[in-house]
Amino acid sequence: MSGLDLLTPDHRRLFIGGTWREANSGATFAVRDPADQSVITEVADGDVNDAVDALDAAVAVQDEWGRTPPRERGEILRRSFELITQRADDFAELMSLEMGKTVKEAKGEVAYGAEFFRWFSEEAVRIHGRWMQNPAGGSRLLTIRKPVGPCLFITPWNFPLAMGTRKIGPAIAAGCTMIVKPAELTPLTMLALAATLEEAGLPAGVLNIVTTSDSKSLSKALMADDRLRKVSFTGSTTVGKVIIRQSADELQRVSMELGGNAPFIVFEDADVDAAVEGAMIAKMRNMGEACTAANRFLVHDSVAAEFADKLGARMGALVVGRGQDDGVDVGPLIDQNAVDSVSQLVTDAVHDGARLVVGGKPGEGPGFFYPPTVLVDVPSESEIVRQEIFGPVAAVTTFADEDEAITRANDTEYGLASYVYTRDLSRTIRVAERLQFGMVGINSGLISNAAAPFGGVKASGFGREGSFEGIDEYLDTTYVALPAG
Ligand code: NAD
C-alpha cells in the first residue's frame, strides 16, 4: 500500500451521515501536486446543499452521541490513534504529495497529529463538574459539563492532519458531532483520516466531511443556521475575523487559531550553536509555512555575526526538491501566490537595506520552489519583520539590551509563538513573563505537543488546543442549584 491507496475512489467523495457520496451537483475539483502542478486526483466539490445535508446528519445524532459512555468515545479515539500510527508511512506519503513537505517531515506531523487522539482518548473519561456548598450556607452548587453541540471545523493546508485532529479529538471526547471543511488545496489527508475513524467504529453522522472549492458560501450558510453551535477555525487572521463576524447572528461559540509573527531572541549569554540548531527547526519546519515559524530573529549585537554566519551555512546546505525524493530537505511552497509573496518580501527587504547571506532567488517552475534564504541587517520597519513570511526565509536583526529585545518582540499585532535562547534562569523568568505571546519556547525550537495548551493572544486568536484546556472549547457548563437537604 502507498499514500494514495489510503483513499479508495469512494473516499474521494463527501462523507455525510456515514455514507461516502458525490456532491449533489456532481461537481468535482482537482487536487494538485505543488512540486509540478500535476493532478493527483479529483474530489467532490460540495456546495451549500451538501453542507446543509452534513449539518442535518450532525444534528440528527448529536443527542444520542452526547450520551454515549465516555469510555466508548475514548476507545474510538484510541483505536484511531493505533490505525494512524500503523499507517504512518502511507499518511506521510499522501500528505507530502498534496502539500509538498518532505515525507520525513510529514511523518513527524502524523506522529504529532495522532497524539491528539491518544491524549483526548484519555481526557474523554476525565470530564467532571463540581459540587460545593454555597458560601453563605444553605444551598449546594452542582455543575454539569455538556457537549456544546454540532460544530464546524475549518482547517488550513499547512498541517493537513494535525490541524484536524486537534479539533476532532476533543470534540469526539466531549461528545460533539461535527462537519469538517478541509482546505481545498489539501483535502486528501482529511478524507483518509475520516476513513480511518469510520473503520475505528465512529458512529454515522458524528463526523461529516465536506470538501469544497467555495469555503466562503459554505461557512456563511452553515453559520446562519442556529442548529450549529460552535465554530473552530485555523487559518489567517483576515479570514478569522470574517468568521467571528459571521458568528454574531446565531452567537456560535468560536475558537480561533490564527496567524503569527514569532520572534526568536538570542541573548548574549546563549549557546550560539544550540540557538542555530533551534533556529533551523523553528524556521524550517514545514518550509517556514507554519504559524509558529520563527519570523524575526532578534540577536544580541555581540553574537549576531557568528549566529548569521552559522545559520547561513546551515541554510545554504539544505537540498531543495520534491518532498518524496530521498535526500531532500526542503519541499515546494504551496502555490505560486506563496512564492510571489515570499519573493516580494525579500526584494523589499533588500531594497530597505538588508543584505542577503544566502538564497533569495525563486526556483524555476512548474513547481513552487523557493530556496532557504538568510537576510541580515534587516531594518525593523521593513515589511518582512512585520508580516508573516510563511516561507524559508530568516530575517536577522540585532538588539543592544534585554529591554529593547522585549519591546521589539512585542511590537507586533500577533501573539502566538516566541522563542528565547539564554542560559540565565532569572532572565528566562523575566522575559517569559513580559512576552505577549501564548507560547514561549526556552532554548528550544519546537514547542508543539499534544499535552501543551496551544494558542495565541491578540491577532493570533483565542482558545486553546491540546492539553487539559483543549476539551473546554467543546463543553458548556450547566449549574444546578440544590437545596441543602
Ligand atoms: P486561510 O485563512 O486562507 O484559509 C484557512 C481555511 O479557511 C481554509 O480551509 C480555507 O478554505 C478557508 N477559508 C478561506 N476563506 C474563507 C471564508 N471567507 N470563509 C470561510 N472559510 C474560508 O489560511 P491558509 O492560507 O489556509 O493558512 C495559513 C494561515 O493559517 C497562516 O496565517 C497561519 O499562520 C495560519 N495557521 C494558524 C495556526 C494556529 O494554530 N494558530 C496553525 C496553522 C496555520
Coordinates of C-alpha atoms and ligand atoms in Angstrom, one line a residue:
M1 CA 0.0 0.0 0.0
S2 CA 1.2 3.6 -0.6
G3 CA -0.1 7.1 0.1
L4 CA -2.9 7.4 -2.4
D5 CA -4.1 3.9 -1.8
L6 CA -5.3 5.1 1.6
L7 CA -8.2 6.5 -0.4
T8 CA -10.4 4.2 -2.5
P9 CA -12.3 6.0 -5.2
D10 CA -15.2 6.0 -2.7
H11 CA -13.2 8.0 -0.2
R12 CA -12.6 10.8 -2.7
R13 CA -16.1 11.9 -2.2
L14 CA -18.1 13.6 0.6
F15 CA -18.6 11.8 3.9
I16 CA -22.1 12.6 5.2
G17 CA -24.2 10.7 7.7
G18 CA -21.8 7.7 7.4
T19 CA -22.1 7.5 3.6
W20 CA -19.5 8.4 1.0
R21 CA -21.3 10.1 -1.8
E22 CA -20.9 12.5 -4.7
A23 CA -21.8 16.2 -4.3
N24 CA -25.5 17.0 -5.1
S25 CA -24.3 18.9 -8.2
G26 CA -22.0 16.1 -9.3
A27 CA -19.1 18.6 -9.4
T28 CA -15.5 17.8 -8.6
F29 CA -12.3 19.7 -8.3
A30 CA -8.7 18.7 -8.9
V31 CA -6.0 18.4 -6.2
R32 CA -2.6 19.2 -7.5
D33 CA 1.0 18.3 -6.5
P34 CA 2.8 21.6 -5.7
A35 CA 6.1 20.0 -6.9
D36 CA 4.9 20.0 -10.6
Q37 CA 1.3 21.1 -10.7
S38 CA 0.2 17.6 -11.9
V39 CA -3.3 16.5 -10.9
I40 CA -3.2 13.9 -8.1
T41 CA -6.9 13.1 -8.1
E42 CA -10.3 14.8 -8.2
V43 CA -12.5 15.1 -5.1
A44 CA -16.2 16.1 -4.8
D45 CA -16.9 19.8 -4.9
G46 CA -19.6 20.2 -2.2
D47 CA -21.9 23.2 -2.2
V48 CA -24.3 24.8 0.3
N49 CA -26.9 22.0 -0.2
D50 CA -24.3 19.3 0.7
A51 CA -23.3 21.4 3.7
V52 CA -26.9 21.5 5.0
D53 CA -27.1 17.7 4.5
A54 CA -24.0 17.4 6.6
L55 CA -25.5 19.6 9.3
D56 CA -28.7 17.7 9.2
A57 CA -26.7 14.5 9.8
A58 CA -24.7 16.0 12.6
V59 CA -27.8 17.4 14.3
A60 CA -29.7 14.1 14.0
V61 CA -27.2 12.1 16.1
Q62 CA -26.0 14.9 18.5
D63 CA -28.2 13.9 21.4
E64 CA -27.5 10.2 21.2
W65 CA -23.8 10.7 20.7
G66 CA -23.6 13.1 23.6
R67 CA -25.0 10.4 25.9
T68 CA -22.6 7.6 24.8
P69 CA -20.4 6.4 27.6
P70 CA -17.2 8.4 27.7
R71 CA -15.1 5.3 27.7
E72 CA -16.7 4.3 24.3
R73 CA -15.8 7.6 22.8
G74 CA -12.3 7.3 24.2
E75 CA -11.8 3.8 22.8
I76 CA -12.8 5.0 19.3
L77 CA -10.1 7.7 19.5
R78 CA -7.6 5.2 20.9
R79 CA -8.3 2.7 18.0
S80 CA -7.9 5.6 15.5
F81 CA -4.6 6.5 17.1
E82 CA -3.4 2.9 16.6
L83 CA -4.6 2.8 13.0
I84 CA -3.0 6.1 12.0
T85 CA 0.3 5.0 13.7
Q86 CA 0.2 1.7 11.9
R87 CA -0.3 3.5 8.6
A88 CA 2.1 6.4 9.4
D89 CA 4.2 5.9 6.2
D90 CA 1.1 6.0 3.9
F91 CA -0.4 9.0 5.7
A92 CA 3.0 10.8 5.4
E93 CA 3.3 10.0 1.7
L94 CA -0.2 11.2 0.9
M95 CA 0.4 14.4 2.9
S96 CA 3.7 15.0 1.2
L97 CA 2.1 14.6 -2.2
E98 CA -0.7 17.1 -1.8
M99 CA 1.1 19.6 0.5
G100 CA 4.8 19.4 -0.6
K101 CA 6.6 18.8 2.7
T102 CA 9.2 16.0 2.8
V103 CA 8.0 12.6 3.7
K104 CA 10.3 12.7 6.8
E105 CA 8.6 15.9 8.0
A106 CA 5.2 14.5 7.1
K107 CA 5.9 11.5 9.4
G108 CA 6.6 14.0 12.2
E109 CA 3.2 15.6 11.6
V110 CA 1.5 12.2 11.5
A111 CA 3.0 11.3 14.9
Y112 CA 2.2 14.7 16.3
G113 CA -1.4 14.7 14.9
A114 CA -2.2 11.2 16.0
E115 CA -1.0 12.1 19.5
F116 CA -4.1 14.3 19.9
F117 CA -6.3 11.3 19.5
R118 CA -4.3 9.4 22.2
W119 CA -4.4 12.4 24.5
F120 CA -8.1 13.0 24.1
S121 CA -8.9 9.3 24.4
E122 CA -7.6 9.8 27.9
E123 CA -9.4 13.1 28.5
A124 CA -12.8 11.7 27.5
V125 CA -13.1 9.9 30.8
R126 CA -11.9 12.9 32.9
I127 CA -14.8 15.3 32.2
H128 CA -16.2 16.3 35.5
G129 CA -18.2 19.0 37.2
R130 CA -18.1 20.4 40.8
W131 CA -20.0 20.1 44.0
M132 CA -19.8 22.9 46.5
Q133 CA -21.5 24.5 49.4
N134 CA -23.0 27.9 49.0
P135 CA -20.5 30.2 50.9
A136 CA -23.5 31.7 52.7
G137 CA -24.5 28.2 53.8
G138 CA -27.9 26.7 52.8
S139 CA -27.9 25.7 49.2
R140 CA -25.5 23.5 47.3
L141 CA -23.9 24.2 43.9
L142 CA -23.5 21.4 41.3
T143 CA -22.0 21.9 37.8
I144 CA -22.6 19.6 34.9
R145 CA -20.4 19.7 31.7
K146 CA -22.3 19.0 28.5
P147 CA -21.2 18.8 24.8
V148 CA -21.6 22.2 23.2
G149 CA -23.4 20.7 20.2
P150 CA -22.8 20.4 16.4
C151 CA -19.5 22.0 15.4
L152 CA -18.0 23.4 12.2
F153 CA -14.2 23.0 11.7
I154 CA -12.4 24.9 9.0
T155 CA -8.7 23.9 8.6
P156 CA -5.7 25.2 6.7
W157 CA -3.5 23.4 4.2
N158 CA -0.2 23.7 6.0
F159 CA -0.7 20.8 8.5
P160 CA -3.5 18.8 6.8
L161 CA -3.7 16.1 9.5
A162 CA -2.8 17.8 12.8
M163 CA -4.9 20.9 12.4
G164 CA -7.9 18.5 12.1
T165 CA -7.0 16.1 14.9
R166 CA -6.6 19.0 17.3
K167 CA -10.3 19.8 16.9
I168 CA -11.8 16.3 16.1
G169 CA -10.1 14.6 19.0
P170 CA -11.5 16.9 21.8
A171 CA -14.9 17.1 20.0
I172 CA -15.2 13.4 19.9
A173 CA -14.1 13.1 23.5
A174 CA -16.6 15.7 24.6
G175 CA -19.5 14.1 22.7
C176 CA -19.9 16.7 20.0
T177 CA -20.8 16.0 16.3
M178 CA -19.1 17.9 13.6
I179 CA -18.7 19.0 10.0
V180 CA -15.1 19.4 8.8
K181 CA -14.3 21.6 5.8
P182 CA -10.6 21.0 4.9
A183 CA -8.5 23.4 2.9
E184 CA -9.3 23.0 -0.8
L185 CA -5.5 22.6 -1.5
T186 CA -5.1 19.6 0.7
P187 CA -8.3 17.7 1.3
L188 CA -6.9 14.2 0.8
T189 CA -5.3 13.6 4.2
M190 CA -8.6 14.6 5.9
L191 CA -10.6 12.2 3.8
A192 CA -8.1 9.4 4.7
L193 CA -8.5 10.4 8.4
A194 CA -12.3 10.2 8.1
A195 CA -12.0 6.7 6.5
T196 CA -9.8 5.7 9.5
L197 CA -12.2 7.0 12.1
E198 CA -15.1 5.1 10.3
E199 CA -13.0 1.9 10.5
A200 CA -12.4 2.6 14.2
G201 CA -16.1 2.5 14.8
L202 CA -17.1 6.1 14.9
P203 CA -21.0 6.1 14.5
A204 CA -22.5 7.5 11.3
G205 CA -23.2 11.3 11.4
V206 CA -20.7 12.2 14.2
L207 CA -18.1 13.3 11.7
N208 CA -19.0 14.7 8.3
I209 CA -16.5 15.9 5.7
V210 CA -17.5 18.4 3.0
T211 CA -14.7 19.2 0.5
T212 CA -15.4 22.3 -1.5
S213 CA -13.8 25.0 -3.7
D214 CA -16.3 27.5 -2.2
S215 CA -15.5 27.7 1.5
K216 CA -17.0 31.1 1.9
S217 CA -20.5 30.2 0.8
L218 CA -20.5 27.1 2.9
S219 CA -19.4 28.6 6.1
K220 CA -21.8 31.5 5.6
A221 CA -24.8 29.2 5.1
L222 CA -23.9 26.9 8.0
M223 CA -23.3 29.7 10.4
A224 CA -26.7 31.3 9.6
D225 CA -28.3 28.1 10.9
D226 CA -29.0 28.2 14.7
R227 CA -28.5 24.4 15.0
L228 CA -24.8 24.9 14.5
R229 CA -23.4 25.8 18.0
K230 CA -19.6 26.1 17.6
V231 CA -17.0 27.0 15.0
S232 CA -13.3 26.3 15.4
F233 CA -11.2 27.9 12.7
T234 CA -7.5 27.6 12.0
G235 CA -6.1 29.9 9.3
S236 CA -5.3 33.5 8.5
T237 CA -6.3 36.4 10.8
T238 CA -8.1 38.1 7.9
V239 CA -10.5 35.1 7.4
G240 CA -10.7 34.5 11.1
K241 CA -12.2 38.0 11.5
V242 CA -14.8 37.2 8.9
I243 CA -15.8 34.0 10.7
I244 CA -16.1 35.9 14.0
R245 CA -18.4 38.5 12.4
Q246 CA -20.5 35.7 10.9
S247 CA -20.8 34.0 14.4
A248 CA -22.6 37.1 15.8
D249 CA -26.1 36.5 14.4
E250 CA -26.5 33.0 15.9
L251 CA -24.0 33.5 18.7
Q252 CA -22.0 30.4 17.9
R253 CA -19.0 29.8 20.3
V254 CA -15.8 30.4 18.4
S255 CA -12.2 29.2 18.8
M256 CA -9.6 31.0 16.6
E257 CA -6.1 29.7 15.8
L258 CA -4.8 32.4 13.6
G259 CA -1.5 33.8 12.1
G260 CA 1.7 34.5 14.0
N261 CA 4.9 36.6 13.8
A262 CA 7.2 34.7 16.1
P263 CA 10.3 36.5 17.5
F264 CA 13.3 34.3 18.0
I265 CA 15.5 36.1 20.6
V266 CA 19.2 35.1 21.1
F267 CA 20.8 36.8 24.1
E268 CA 24.5 37.4 24.6
D269 CA 24.7 34.5 27.1
A270 CA 23.1 32.0 24.8
D271 CA 24.8 28.8 23.5
V272 CA 25.0 30.1 19.9
D273 CA 25.4 26.6 18.3
A274 CA 22.3 25.5 20.2
A275 CA 20.5 28.6 19.0
V276 CA 21.4 27.9 15.4
E277 CA 20.1 24.3 15.8
G278 CA 16.9 25.6 17.3
A279 CA 16.6 28.3 14.6
M280 CA 16.8 25.6 11.9
I281 CA 13.8 23.8 13.4
A282 CA 11.8 26.9 14.3
K283 CA 12.3 28.4 10.9
M284 CA 12.5 25.4 8.5
R285 CA 9.8 23.2 10.0
N286 CA 7.2 22.9 7.1
M287 CA 9.4 25.1 4.8
G288 CA 8.6 28.0 7.1
E289 CA 4.9 27.6 6.3
A290 CA 3.9 27.3 10.0
C291 CA 2.0 29.7 12.2
T292 CA 4.7 29.0 14.9
A293 CA 7.6 29.7 12.4
A294 CA 10.3 32.0 13.7
N295 CA 9.6 35.1 11.7
R296 CA 12.1 37.6 13.2
F297 CA 15.5 36.7 14.5
L298 CA 16.4 39.3 17.2
V299 CA 20.1 38.6 18.1
H300 CA 22.3 40.5 20.5
D301 CA 24.9 42.7 18.8
S302 CA 27.8 40.7 20.3
V303 CA 26.7 37.4 18.8
A304 CA 24.8 38.4 15.7
A305 CA 27.7 37.9 13.2
E306 CA 28.5 34.4 14.5
F307 CA 24.8 33.5 14.5
A308 CA 24.1 34.7 11.0
D309 CA 27.2 33.1 9.5
K310 CA 26.4 29.7 11.1
L311 CA 22.8 29.9 10.2
G312 CA 23.7 30.9 6.6
A313 CA 25.9 27.9 6.3
R314 CA 23.3 25.5 7.6
M315 CA 20.5 27.0 5.4
G316 CA 22.7 27.1 2.3
A317 CA 23.5 23.4 2.7
L318 CA 19.8 22.3 2.6
V319 CA 18.7 20.4 -0.5
V320 CA 15.5 21.7 -2.2
G321 CA 13.4 19.3 -4.2
R322 CA 10.3 17.1 -4.4
G323 CA 9.2 16.0 -0.9
Q324 CA 9.0 12.3 -1.8
D325 CA 12.6 12.1 -3.1
D326 CA 15.4 10.8 -1.0
G327 CA 17.9 13.3 0.4
V328 CA 15.6 16.3 0.0
D329 CA 15.3 18.7 3.0
V330 CA 13.0 21.4 1.7
G331 CA 9.9 20.8 -0.5
P332 CA 8.0 23.2 -2.7
L333 CA 5.8 26.0 -1.2
I334 CA 2.1 25.5 -1.6
D335 CA 1.3 27.7 -4.6
Q336 CA 2.5 30.5 -6.9
N337 CA 1.0 33.1 -4.6
A338 CA 3.2 31.8 -1.8
V339 CA 6.3 32.1 -3.9
D340 CA 5.4 35.6 -5.2
S341 CA 4.6 36.8 -1.7
V342 CA 7.9 35.5 -0.2
S343 CA 9.9 36.9 -3.2
Q344 CA 8.3 40.3 -2.8
L345 CA 9.1 40.4 1.0
V346 CA 12.8 39.5 0.3
T347 CA 13.1 42.0 -2.6
D348 CA 11.6 44.8 -0.5
A349 CA 13.9 44.0 2.5
V350 CA 16.9 44.2 0.2
H351 CA 15.6 47.5 -1.1
D352 CA 15.2 48.7 2.5
G353 CA 18.9 47.9 3.1
A354 CA 19.0 44.2 4.2
R355 CA 21.9 42.1 3.0
L356 CA 21.5 38.5 1.5
V357 CA 23.7 35.9 3.1
V358 CA 22.3 33.0 1.1
G359 CA 19.3 32.3 -1.2
G360 CA 16.9 35.0 -2.4
K361 CA 16.0 33.8 -5.9
P362 CA 12.9 31.7 -6.6
G363 CA 13.4 28.4 -8.4
E364 CA 12.2 27.7 -12.0
G365 CA 8.6 26.3 -12.5
P366 CA 6.5 24.3 -12.8
G367 CA 6.9 23.5 -9.1
F368 CA 6.6 26.2 -6.5
F369 CA 10.2 26.2 -5.2
Y370 CA 11.9 28.9 -3.1
P371 CA 15.4 28.4 -1.6
P372 CA 16.3 28.7 2.1
T373 CA 17.3 32.3 2.5
V374 CA 19.0 34.4 5.2
L375 CA 18.9 38.2 5.4
V376 CA 21.0 40.3 7.8
D377 CA 20.9 43.9 8.8
V378 CA 17.1 43.9 8.3
P379 CA 15.7 47.3 9.3
S380 CA 13.0 46.9 12.0
E381 CA 10.4 48.8 9.9
S382 CA 10.9 46.5 6.9
E383 CA 7.7 44.7 5.9
I384 CA 9.4 41.3 6.3
V385 CA 9.6 41.7 10.0
R386 CA 6.0 43.0 10.3
Q387 CA 4.3 40.3 8.2
E388 CA 4.0 36.6 8.5
I389 CA 6.6 35.4 5.9
F390 CA 5.3 31.8 5.5
G391 CA 8.4 30.7 3.6
P392 CA 12.0 29.5 4.2
V393 CA 13.4 33.0 4.9
A394 CA 15.2 34.0 8.0
A395 CA 15.4 37.8 8.7
V396 CA 18.1 38.7 11.2
T397 CA 18.0 41.9 13.2
T398 CA 20.1 43.0 16.2
F399 CA 19.4 44.5 19.6
A400 CA 21.5 46.1 22.3
D401 CA 19.9 45.1 25.6
E402 CA 17.1 43.0 27.2
D403 CA 14.5 45.8 27.3
E404 CA 15.0 46.5 23.7
A405 CA 14.6 42.8 22.8
I406 CA 11.4 42.5 24.7
T407 CA 9.9 45.8 23.4
R408 CA 10.8 44.9 19.8
A409 CA 9.5 41.3 20.2
N410 CA 6.1 42.6 21.5
D411 CA 5.9 45.2 18.7
T412 CA 3.5 43.2 16.5
E413 CA -0.2 42.7 16.3
Y414 CA 0.3 39.0 16.6
G415 CA 0.9 36.9 19.8
L416 CA 1.3 33.2 19.0
A417 CA 4.7 31.6 19.5
S418 CA 8.0 33.1 20.7
Y419 CA 11.5 31.6 21.2
V420 CA 14.2 32.7 23.7
Y421 CA 17.8 31.5 23.9
T422 CA 19.6 32.3 27.1
R423 CA 21.5 30.4 29.9
D424 CA 20.3 32.8 32.6
L425 CA 17.4 31.5 34.7
S426 CA 16.4 34.9 36.1
R427 CA 16.4 36.3 32.6
T428 CA 14.3 33.4 31.4
I429 CA 11.6 34.1 34.0
R430 CA 11.7 37.9 33.4
V431 CA 11.4 37.5 29.7
A432 CA 8.7 34.8 29.7
E433 CA 6.6 37.0 32.0
R434 CA 6.9 40.0 29.8
L435 CA 6.5 38.5 26.3
Q436 CA 2.9 39.0 25.0
F437 CA 2.6 35.6 23.4
G438 CA 0.5 32.5 24.0
M439 CA 3.7 30.3 23.9
V440 CA 7.3 30.8 24.8
G441 CA 10.0 28.2 23.9
I442 CA 13.1 28.4 26.1
N443 CA 16.2 27.1 24.4
S444 CA 14.0 25.0 22.1
G445 CA 12.8 25.5 18.5
L446 CA 10.0 23.0 18.8
I447 CA 7.2 23.7 21.2
S448 CA 4.2 21.9 19.8
N449 CA 3.0 18.9 21.9
A450 CA -0.4 17.4 22.4
A451 CA -0.1 17.9 26.1
A452 CA 0.6 21.6 25.8
P453 CA -2.1 24.3 25.6
F454 CA -1.5 25.6 22.0
G455 CA -2.9 29.0 21.1
G456 CA -2.3 32.7 20.9
V457 CA -3.3 36.2 22.1
K458 CA -4.0 39.5 20.3
A459 CA -4.4 38.9 16.5
S460 CA -3.3 35.3 16.8
G461 CA -6.7 34.4 18.2
F462 CA -8.2 32.9 21.3
G463 CA -9.0 29.4 22.7
R464 CA -6.5 26.6 23.3
E465 CA -6.0 23.3 21.5
G466 CA -4.5 20.3 23.2
S467 CA -3.7 19.8 26.9
F468 CA -6.4 20.0 29.6
E469 CA -7.7 23.2 28.2
G470 CA -8.4 21.8 24.7
I471 CA -11.6 19.9 25.7
D472 CA -13.1 23.0 27.4
E473 CA -13.7 24.5 23.9
Y474 CA -16.3 21.7 23.4
L475 CA -18.1 21.8 26.7
D476 CA -20.7 24.0 28.2
T477 CA -21.4 24.3 31.9
T478 CA -24.8 23.9 33.5
Y479 CA -25.1 25.0 37.1
V480 CA -27.7 23.3 39.2
A481 CA -28.8 25.0 42.4
L482 CA -29.8 22.4 45.0
P483 CA -31.3 22.8 48.4
A484 CA -29.2 21.8 51.4
G485 CA -31.3 18.8 52.1
Ligands
NAD1 P1 -6.8 30.9 5.1 O1 -7.4 31.7 6.1 O2 -6.7 31.4 3.7 O3 -7.6 29.5 4.9 C1 -7.9 28.7 6.1 C2 -9.2 27.9 5.8 O4 -10.3 28.9 5.7 C3 -9.2 27.1 4.5 O5 -9.9 25.9 4.7 C4 -10.0 28.0 3.5 O6 -10.6 27.3 2.5 C5 -11.0 28.6 4.5 N1 -11.5 29.9 4.0 C6 -10.9 30.9 3.3 N2 -11.7 32.0 3.1 C7 -12.8 31.7 3.8 C8 -14.0 32.4 4.0 N3 -14.2 33.6 3.6 N4 -15.0 31.8 4.8 C9 -14.8 30.6 5.3 N5 -13.7 29.9 5.1 C10 -12.7 30.4 4.4 O7 -5.4 30.4 5.6 P2 -4.4 29.4 4.9 O8 -3.6 30.1 3.9 O9 -5.0 28.1 4.5 O10 -3.4 29.0 6.2 C11 -2.3 29.8 6.5 C12 -2.7 30.7 7.7 O11 -3.1 29.8 8.8 C13 -1.5 31.4 8.3 O12 -1.8 32.7 8.6 C14 -1.1 30.6 9.5 O13 -0.4 31.3 10.5 C15 -2.4 30.2 10.0 N6 -2.3 29.0 10.9 C16 -2.5 29.1 12.2 C17 -2.4 28.0 13.0 C18 -2.6 28.2 14.5 O14 -2.7 27.2 15.2 N7 -2.6 29.4 15.1 C19 -2.0 26.8 12.5 C20 -1.8 26.7 11.2 C21 -2.0 27.8 10.3

